[in-house]
């Protein structure tokens, strides 16, 4: 076959950047029985939300011994509940070696200790620059907020709408079984019956606003409440939901 013919063959795949919502399990210590029991309780609260989700094990607050960590047991317990562990975030060298042995992806940590380790060479290099600027070069107008993504149509069951950089504004209902996600705030000018996740990159100041709270789940920066918890306050009324001291707080929206 000629070189031209070979070069004209269409490639069977392409690699592209993908922004996806990810749930992290923040592990403090590991005991197999306690882990299984706690996981069972969590899943029973919102079985639809946890079914077939990808999961990251976060070791940034782990206080146990490395020898206690059996990733194969963690993976097995999660699979029994249709949860798929795909990687580990943070951790020391021994923990990451164990994770690699369990064929898990290794992600950099997000806490200060891991940031110091991961960015040490860059920090030393920047120190030699007399006018070093920590602002990423791609941000041309740091004072200008990211544009909001606006959706005019109802978000129907099975659909997912994602705003990776800023707010998400939906001028219609979000039906049960739908999912809306945003790096910033989520605004729903209609009933919110599905799942709404704001601050998905960790922005704890993000909020969820809706004209009628009927959600299956609401999450801000990884902290969430399911329908049963939300019905205690502001159910089927116009509310805003925000994070205070690691707790989701629901307050009514004042009418103009």
mmCIF file of N, CA and C in Angstrom, residues 48 119 166 179 191 197 220:
data_model
loop_
_atom_site.group_PDB
_atom_site.id
_atom_site.type_symbol
_atom_site.label_atom_id
_atom_site.label_comp_id
_atom_site.label_asym_id
_atom_site.label_seq_id
_atom_site.Cartn_x
_atom_site.Cartn_y
_atom_site.Cartn_z
ATOM 1 N N UNK A 48 -30.417 6.196 42.995
ATOM 2 C CA UNK A 48 -30.347 6.629 41.601
ATOM 3 C C UNK A 48 -29.133 7.481 41.321
ATOM 4 N N UNK A 119 4.072 21.774 43.017
ATOM 5 C CA UNK A 119 4.445 23.005 42.343
ATOM 6 C C UNK A 119 5.785 23.564 42.815
ATOM 7 N N UNK A 166 -18.505 28.980 34.186
ATOM 8 C CA UNK A 166 -19.234 30.016 34.917
ATOM 9 C C UNK A 166 -20.582 29.533 35.407
ATOM 10 N N UNK A 179 -29.922 16.357 34.947
ATOM 11 C CA UNK A 179 -28.811 16.814 35.784
ATOM 12 C C UNK A 179 -28.237 18.093 35.196
ATOM 13 N N UNK A 191 -39.460 25.040 38.081
ATOM 14 C CA UNK A 191 -39.279 23.968 39.066
ATOM 15 C C UNK A 191 -37.970 23.225 38.840
ATOM 16 N N UNK A 197 -25.966 20.606 40.572
ATOM 17 C CA UNK A 197 -24.652 20.607 41.204
ATOM 18 C C UNK A 197 -23.945 21.911 40.849
ATOM 19 N N UNK A 220 -23.288 21.465 46.383
ATOM 20 C CA UNK A 220 -22.423 22.624 46.233
ATOM 21 C C UNK A 220 -21.030 22.229 46.691
#
